[in-house]
PDB file of C-alpha atoms in Angstrom:
ATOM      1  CA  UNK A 155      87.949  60.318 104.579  1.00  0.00           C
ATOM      2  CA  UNK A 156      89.519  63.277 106.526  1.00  0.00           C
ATOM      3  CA  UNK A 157      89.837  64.718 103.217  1.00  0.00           C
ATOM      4  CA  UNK A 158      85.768  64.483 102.327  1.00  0.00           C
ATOM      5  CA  UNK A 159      85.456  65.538 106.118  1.00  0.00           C
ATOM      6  CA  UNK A 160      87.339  68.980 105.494  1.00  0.00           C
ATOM      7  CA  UNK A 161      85.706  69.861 102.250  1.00  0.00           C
ATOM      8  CA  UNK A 162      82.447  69.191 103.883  1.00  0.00           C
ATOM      9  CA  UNK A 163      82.967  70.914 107.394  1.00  0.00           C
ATOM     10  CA  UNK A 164      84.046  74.083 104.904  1.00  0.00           C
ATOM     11  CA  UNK A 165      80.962  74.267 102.970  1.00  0.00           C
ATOM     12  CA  UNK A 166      78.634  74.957 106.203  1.00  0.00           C
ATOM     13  CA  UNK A 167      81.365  77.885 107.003  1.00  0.00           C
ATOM     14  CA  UNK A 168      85.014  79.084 106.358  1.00  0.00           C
ATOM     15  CA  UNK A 169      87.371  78.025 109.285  1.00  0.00           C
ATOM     16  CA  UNK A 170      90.832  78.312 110.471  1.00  0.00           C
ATOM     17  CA  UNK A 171      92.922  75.217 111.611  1.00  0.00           C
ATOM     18  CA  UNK A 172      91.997  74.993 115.443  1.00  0.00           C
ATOM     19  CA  UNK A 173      88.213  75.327 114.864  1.00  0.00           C
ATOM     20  CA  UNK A 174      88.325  73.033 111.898  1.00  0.00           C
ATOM     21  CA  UNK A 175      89.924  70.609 114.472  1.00  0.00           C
ATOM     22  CA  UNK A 176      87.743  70.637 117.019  1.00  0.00           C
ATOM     23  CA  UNK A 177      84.380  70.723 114.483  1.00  0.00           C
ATOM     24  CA  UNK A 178      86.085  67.218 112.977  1.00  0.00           C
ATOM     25  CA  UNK A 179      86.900  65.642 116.337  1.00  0.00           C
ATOM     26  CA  UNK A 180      83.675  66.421 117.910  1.00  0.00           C
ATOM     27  CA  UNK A 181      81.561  65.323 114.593  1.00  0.00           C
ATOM     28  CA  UNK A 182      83.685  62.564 113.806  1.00  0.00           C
ATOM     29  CA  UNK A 183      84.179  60.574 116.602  1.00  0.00           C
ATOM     30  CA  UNK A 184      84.962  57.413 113.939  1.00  0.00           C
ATOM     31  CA  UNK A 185      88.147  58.626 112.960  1.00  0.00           C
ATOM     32  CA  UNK A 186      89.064  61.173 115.845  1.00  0.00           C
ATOM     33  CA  UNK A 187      91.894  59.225 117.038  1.00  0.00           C
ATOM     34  CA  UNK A 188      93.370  60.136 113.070  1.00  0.00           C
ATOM     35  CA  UNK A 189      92.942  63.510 113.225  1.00  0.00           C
ATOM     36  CA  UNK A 190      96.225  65.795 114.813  1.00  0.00           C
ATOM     37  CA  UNK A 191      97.891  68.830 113.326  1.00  0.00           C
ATOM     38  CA  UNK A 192     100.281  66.446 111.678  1.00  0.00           C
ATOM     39  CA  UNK A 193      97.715  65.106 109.475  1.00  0.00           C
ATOM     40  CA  UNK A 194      95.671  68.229 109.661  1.00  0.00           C
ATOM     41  CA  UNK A 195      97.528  70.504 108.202  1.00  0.00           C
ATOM     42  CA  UNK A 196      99.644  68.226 105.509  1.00  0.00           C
ATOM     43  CA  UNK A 197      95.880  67.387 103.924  1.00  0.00           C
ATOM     44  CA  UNK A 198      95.026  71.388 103.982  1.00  0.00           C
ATOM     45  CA  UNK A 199      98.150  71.976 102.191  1.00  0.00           C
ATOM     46  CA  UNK A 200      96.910  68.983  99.701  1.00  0.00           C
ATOM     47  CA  UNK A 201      93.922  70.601  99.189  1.00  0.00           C
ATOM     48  CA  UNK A 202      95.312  73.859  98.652  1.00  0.00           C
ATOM     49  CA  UNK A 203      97.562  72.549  96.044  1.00  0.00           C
ATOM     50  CA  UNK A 204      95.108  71.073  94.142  1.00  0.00           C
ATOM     51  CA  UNK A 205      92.436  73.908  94.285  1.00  0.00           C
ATOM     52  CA  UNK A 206      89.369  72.785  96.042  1.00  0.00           C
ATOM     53  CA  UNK A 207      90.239  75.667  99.162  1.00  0.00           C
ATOM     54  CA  UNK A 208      91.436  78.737  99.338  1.00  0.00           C
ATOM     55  CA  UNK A 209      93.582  80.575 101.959  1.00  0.00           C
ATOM     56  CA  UNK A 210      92.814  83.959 103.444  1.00  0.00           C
ATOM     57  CA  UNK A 211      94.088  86.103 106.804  1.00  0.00           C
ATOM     58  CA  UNK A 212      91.445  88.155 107.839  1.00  0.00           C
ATOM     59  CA  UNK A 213      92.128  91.803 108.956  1.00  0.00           C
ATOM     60  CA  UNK A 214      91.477  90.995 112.525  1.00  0.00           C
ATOM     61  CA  UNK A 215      94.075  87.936 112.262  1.00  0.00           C
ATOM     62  CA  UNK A 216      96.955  89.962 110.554  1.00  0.00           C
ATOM     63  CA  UNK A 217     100.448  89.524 112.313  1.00  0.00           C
ATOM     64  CA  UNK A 218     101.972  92.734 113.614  1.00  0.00           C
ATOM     65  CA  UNK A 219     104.403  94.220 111.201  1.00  0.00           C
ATOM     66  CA  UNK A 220     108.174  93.393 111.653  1.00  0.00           C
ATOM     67  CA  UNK A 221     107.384  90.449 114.177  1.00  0.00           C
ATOM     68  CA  UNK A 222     107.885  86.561 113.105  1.00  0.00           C
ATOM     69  CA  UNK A 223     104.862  85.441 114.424  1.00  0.00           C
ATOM     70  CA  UNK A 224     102.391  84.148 111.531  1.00  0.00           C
ATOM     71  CA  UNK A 225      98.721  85.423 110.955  1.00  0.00           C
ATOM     72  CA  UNK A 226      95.634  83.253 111.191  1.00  0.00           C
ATOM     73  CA  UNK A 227      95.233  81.356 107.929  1.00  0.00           C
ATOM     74  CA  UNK A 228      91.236  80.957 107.539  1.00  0.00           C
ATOM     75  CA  UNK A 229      90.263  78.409 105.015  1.00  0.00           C
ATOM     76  CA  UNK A 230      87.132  78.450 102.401  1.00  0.00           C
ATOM     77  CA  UNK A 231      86.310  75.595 100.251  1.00  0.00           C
ATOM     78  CA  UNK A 232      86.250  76.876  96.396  1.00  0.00           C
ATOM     79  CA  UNK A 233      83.901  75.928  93.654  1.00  0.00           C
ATOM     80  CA  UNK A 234      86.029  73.334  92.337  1.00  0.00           C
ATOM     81  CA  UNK A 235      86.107  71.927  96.215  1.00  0.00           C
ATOM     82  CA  UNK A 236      82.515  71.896  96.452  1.00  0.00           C
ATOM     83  CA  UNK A 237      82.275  69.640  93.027  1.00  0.00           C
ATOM     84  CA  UNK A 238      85.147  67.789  94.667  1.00  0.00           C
ATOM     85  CA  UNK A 239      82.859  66.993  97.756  1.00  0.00           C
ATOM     86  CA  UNK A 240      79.403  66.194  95.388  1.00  0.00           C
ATOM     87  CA  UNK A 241      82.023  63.318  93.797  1.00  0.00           C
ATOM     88  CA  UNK A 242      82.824  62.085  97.168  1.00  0.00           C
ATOM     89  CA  UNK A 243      79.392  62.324  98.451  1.00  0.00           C
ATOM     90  CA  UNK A 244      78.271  60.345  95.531  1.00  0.00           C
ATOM     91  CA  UNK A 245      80.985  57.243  96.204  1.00  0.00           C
ATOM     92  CA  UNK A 246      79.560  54.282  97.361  1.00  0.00           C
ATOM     93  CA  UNK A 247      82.663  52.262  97.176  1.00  0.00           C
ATOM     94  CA  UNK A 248      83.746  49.389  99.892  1.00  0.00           C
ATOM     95  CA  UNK A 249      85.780  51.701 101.499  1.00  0.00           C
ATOM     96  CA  UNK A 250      82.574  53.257 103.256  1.00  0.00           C
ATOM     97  CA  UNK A 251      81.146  50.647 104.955  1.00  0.00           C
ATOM     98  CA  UNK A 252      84.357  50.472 106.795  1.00  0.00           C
ATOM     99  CA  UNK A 253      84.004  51.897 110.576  1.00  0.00           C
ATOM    100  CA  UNK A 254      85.718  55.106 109.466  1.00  0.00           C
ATOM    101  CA  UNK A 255      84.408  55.850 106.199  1.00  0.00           C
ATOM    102  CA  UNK A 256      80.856  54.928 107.432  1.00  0.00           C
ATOM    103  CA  UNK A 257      81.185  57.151 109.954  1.00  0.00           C
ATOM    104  CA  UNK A 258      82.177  59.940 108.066  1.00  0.00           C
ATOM    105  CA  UNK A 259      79.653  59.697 105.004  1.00  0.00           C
ATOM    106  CA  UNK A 260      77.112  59.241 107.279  1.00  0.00           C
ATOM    107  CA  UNK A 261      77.472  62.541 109.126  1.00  0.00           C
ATOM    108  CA  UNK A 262      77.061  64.507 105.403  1.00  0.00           C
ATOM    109  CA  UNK A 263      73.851  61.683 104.681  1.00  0.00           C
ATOM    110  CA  UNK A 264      71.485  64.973 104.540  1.00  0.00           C
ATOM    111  CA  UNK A 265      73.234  66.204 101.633  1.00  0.00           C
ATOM    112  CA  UNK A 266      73.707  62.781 100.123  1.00  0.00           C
ATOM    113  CA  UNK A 267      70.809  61.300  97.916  1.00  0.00           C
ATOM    114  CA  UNK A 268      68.807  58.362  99.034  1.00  0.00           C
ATOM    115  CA  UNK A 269      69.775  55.948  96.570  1.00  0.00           C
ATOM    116  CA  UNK A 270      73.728  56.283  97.743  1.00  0.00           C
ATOM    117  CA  UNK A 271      72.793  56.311 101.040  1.00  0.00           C
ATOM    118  CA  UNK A 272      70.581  53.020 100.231  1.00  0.00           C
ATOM    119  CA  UNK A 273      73.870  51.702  98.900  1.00  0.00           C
ATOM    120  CA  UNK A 274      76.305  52.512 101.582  1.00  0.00           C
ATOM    121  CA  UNK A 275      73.567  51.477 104.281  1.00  0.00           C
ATOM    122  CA  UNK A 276      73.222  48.150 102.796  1.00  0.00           C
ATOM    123  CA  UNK A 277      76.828  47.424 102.051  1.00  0.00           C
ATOM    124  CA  UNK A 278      77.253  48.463 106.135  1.00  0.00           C
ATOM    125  CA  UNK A 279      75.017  45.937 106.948  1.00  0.00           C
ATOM    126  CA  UNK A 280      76.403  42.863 104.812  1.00  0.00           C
ATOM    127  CA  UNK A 281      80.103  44.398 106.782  1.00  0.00           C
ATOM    128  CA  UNK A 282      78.550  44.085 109.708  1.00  0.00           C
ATOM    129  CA  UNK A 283      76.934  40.732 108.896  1.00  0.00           C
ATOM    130  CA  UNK A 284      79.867  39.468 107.918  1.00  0.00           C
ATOM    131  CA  UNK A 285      81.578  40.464 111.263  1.00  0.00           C
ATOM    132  CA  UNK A 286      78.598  39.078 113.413  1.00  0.00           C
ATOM    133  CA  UNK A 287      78.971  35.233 111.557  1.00  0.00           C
ATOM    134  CA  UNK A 288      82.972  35.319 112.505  1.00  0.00           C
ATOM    135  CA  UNK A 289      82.642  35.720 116.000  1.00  0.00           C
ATOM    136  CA  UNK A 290      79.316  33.439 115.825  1.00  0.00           C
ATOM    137  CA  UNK A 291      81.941  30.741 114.510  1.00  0.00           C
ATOM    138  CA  UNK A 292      84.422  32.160 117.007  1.00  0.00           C
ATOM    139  CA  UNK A 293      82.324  31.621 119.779  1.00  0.00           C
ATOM    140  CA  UNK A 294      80.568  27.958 118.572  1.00  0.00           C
ATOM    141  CA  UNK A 295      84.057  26.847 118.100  1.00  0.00           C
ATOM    142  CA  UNK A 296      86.682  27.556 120.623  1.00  0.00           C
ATOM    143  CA  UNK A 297      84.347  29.363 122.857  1.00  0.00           C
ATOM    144  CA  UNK A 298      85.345  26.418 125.769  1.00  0.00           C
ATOM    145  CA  UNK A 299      88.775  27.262 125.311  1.00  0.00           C
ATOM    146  CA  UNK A 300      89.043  30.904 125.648  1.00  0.00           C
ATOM    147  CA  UNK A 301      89.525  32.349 129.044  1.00  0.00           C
ATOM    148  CA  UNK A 302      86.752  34.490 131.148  1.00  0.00           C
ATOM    149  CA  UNK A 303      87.963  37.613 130.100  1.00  0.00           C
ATOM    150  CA  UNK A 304      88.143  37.214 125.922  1.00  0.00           C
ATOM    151  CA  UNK A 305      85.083  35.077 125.783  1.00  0.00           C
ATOM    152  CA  UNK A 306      83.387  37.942 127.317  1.00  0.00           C
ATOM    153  CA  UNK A 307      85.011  40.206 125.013  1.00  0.00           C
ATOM    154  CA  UNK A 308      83.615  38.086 121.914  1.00  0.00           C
ATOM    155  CA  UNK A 309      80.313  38.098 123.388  1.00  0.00           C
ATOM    156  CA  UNK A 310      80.686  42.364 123.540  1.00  0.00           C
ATOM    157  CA  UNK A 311      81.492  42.147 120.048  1.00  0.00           C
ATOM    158  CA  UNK A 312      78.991  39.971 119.480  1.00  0.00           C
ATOM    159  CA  UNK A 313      75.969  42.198 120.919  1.00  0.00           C
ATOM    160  CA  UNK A 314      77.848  45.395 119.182  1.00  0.00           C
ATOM    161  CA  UNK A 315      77.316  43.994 115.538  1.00  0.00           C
ATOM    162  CA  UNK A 316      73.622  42.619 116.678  1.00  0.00           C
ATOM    163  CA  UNK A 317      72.489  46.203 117.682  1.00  0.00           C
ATOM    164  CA  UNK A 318      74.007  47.682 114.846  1.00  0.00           C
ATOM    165  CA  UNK A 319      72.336  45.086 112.292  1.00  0.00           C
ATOM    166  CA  UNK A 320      69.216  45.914 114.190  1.00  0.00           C
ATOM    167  CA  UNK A 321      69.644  49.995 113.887  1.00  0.00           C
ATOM    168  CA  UNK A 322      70.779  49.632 109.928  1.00  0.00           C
ATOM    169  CA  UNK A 323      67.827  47.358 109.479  1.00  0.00           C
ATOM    170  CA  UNK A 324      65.489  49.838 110.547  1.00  0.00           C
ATOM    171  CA  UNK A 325      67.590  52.657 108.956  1.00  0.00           C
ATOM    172  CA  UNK A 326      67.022  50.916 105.467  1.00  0.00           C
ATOM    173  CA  UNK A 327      63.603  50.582 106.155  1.00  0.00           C
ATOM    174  CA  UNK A 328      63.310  54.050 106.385  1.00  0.00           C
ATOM    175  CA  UNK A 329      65.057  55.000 103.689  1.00  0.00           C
ATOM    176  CA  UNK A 330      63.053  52.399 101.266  1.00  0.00           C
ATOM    177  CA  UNK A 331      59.491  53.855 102.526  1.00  0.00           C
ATOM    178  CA  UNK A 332      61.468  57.754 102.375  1.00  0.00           C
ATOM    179  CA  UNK A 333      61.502  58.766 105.624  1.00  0.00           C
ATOM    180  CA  UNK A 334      64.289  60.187 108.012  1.00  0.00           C
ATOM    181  CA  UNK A 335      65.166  58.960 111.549  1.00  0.00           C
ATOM    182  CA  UNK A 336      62.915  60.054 114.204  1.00  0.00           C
ATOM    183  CA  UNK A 337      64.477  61.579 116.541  1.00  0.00           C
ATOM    184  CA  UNK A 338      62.963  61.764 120.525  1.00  0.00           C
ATOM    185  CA  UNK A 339      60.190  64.267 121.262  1.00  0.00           C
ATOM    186  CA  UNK A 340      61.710  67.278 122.683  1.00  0.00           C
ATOM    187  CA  UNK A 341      60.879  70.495 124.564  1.00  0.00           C
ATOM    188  CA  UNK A 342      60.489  72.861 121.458  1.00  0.00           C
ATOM    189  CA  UNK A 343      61.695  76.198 123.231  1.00  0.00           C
ATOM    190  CA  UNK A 344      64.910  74.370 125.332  1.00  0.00           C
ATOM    191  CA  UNK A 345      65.277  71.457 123.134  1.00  0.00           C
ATOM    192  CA  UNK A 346      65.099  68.944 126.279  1.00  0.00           C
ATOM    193  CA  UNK A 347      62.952  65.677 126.570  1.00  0.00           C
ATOM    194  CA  UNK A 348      59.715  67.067 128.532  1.00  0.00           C
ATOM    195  CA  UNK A 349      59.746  66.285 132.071  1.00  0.00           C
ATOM    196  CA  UNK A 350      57.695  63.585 133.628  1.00  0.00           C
ATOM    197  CA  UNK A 351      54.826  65.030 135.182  1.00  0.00           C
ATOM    198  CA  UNK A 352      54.845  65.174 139.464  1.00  0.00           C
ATOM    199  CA  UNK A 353      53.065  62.540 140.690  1.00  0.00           C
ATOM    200  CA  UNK A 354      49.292  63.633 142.408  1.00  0.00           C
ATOM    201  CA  UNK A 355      49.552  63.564 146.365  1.00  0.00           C
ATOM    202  CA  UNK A 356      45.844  64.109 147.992  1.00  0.00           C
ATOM    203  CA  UNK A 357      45.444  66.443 150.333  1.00  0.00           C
ATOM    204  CA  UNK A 358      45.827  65.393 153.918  1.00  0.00           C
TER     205      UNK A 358
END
């Protein structure tokens, strides 16, 4: 997943390590907790090796001469990466209706085509069906035994795979009848919801 996260991150614009972590942690909250130099830069170095980016130091980023200190490596995804990324964008295997992989295809969905996002979308929702019937069982069966605290907990988890069926649901619908999400109306020039208009007060 990190690896399709890279490839696709590099495709809107060439980046070096510290802004490539900060665009994947703030994009990709599902897998944020993953994502640390020390499996940052081992899966550039894979990627590297196998072709699909390239590594250049900018002018600007160029170590002074006889010092130790390393320049800015900038990374670019290659033509070979961007076929690389069309193959993973086109997988619709179990692994991505897991939380993380989910997470991460769905953030690239605008560049995937509606049939594989049909496909991951669906196989999200049996997951998450299949989640929602454990703790249903969970609940109907030892629900009088658990203490306060983890019954409550089950019932959390509970609600969280409801309101995710619920969101998918409509999701697929969308999808099916080939529309996108709609998003809330917002104030075209900042962007914002509109504000509520001030209530009328008559004149004393």
């Amino acid at each position: 997943m990190l690896e399709m996260a890279i490839l696709g991150l590099l495709q809107e614009a060439p980046m070096h390590g510290y802004e490539l972590r900060k665009e994947l942690a703030t994009k990709l909250g599902t897998i944020r907790a993953a994502i640390s130099y020390g499996t940052l830069y081992p899966t550039l170095k894979r990627l590297f090796a196998a072709g699909w980016i390239s590594e250049q130091a900018t002018a600007a980023d160029l170590a002074p001469p006889m010092t130790s200190k390393r320049g800015r490596v900038v990374y670019k995804i290659t033509a070979e990466g961007k076929e690389r990324f069309a193959e993973l964008l086109a997988h619709a295997g179990p692994e991505t209706y897991d939380d993380a992989g989910f997470g991460v295809h769905f953030t690239f969905f605008s560049r995937t085509d509606r049939a594989t996002r049909l496909r991951i979308l669906e196989g999200r929702r049996r997951r998450v069906e299949e989640r929602r019937e454990g703790l249903r069982d969970v609940l109907a069966r030892a629900g009088d035994r658990l203490d306060a605290y983890t019954l409550e907990l089950q019932r959390h988890g509970l609600d969280s795979c409801e309101r995710e069926v619920r969101w998918l649901e409509e999701l697929i619908t969308n999808e099916r009848s080939g529309r996108t999400p709609s998003a809330p109306a917002a104030d075209k020039a900042t962007g914002t919801p509109p504000e509520e208009p001030a209530p009328h007060q008559d004149r004393p």
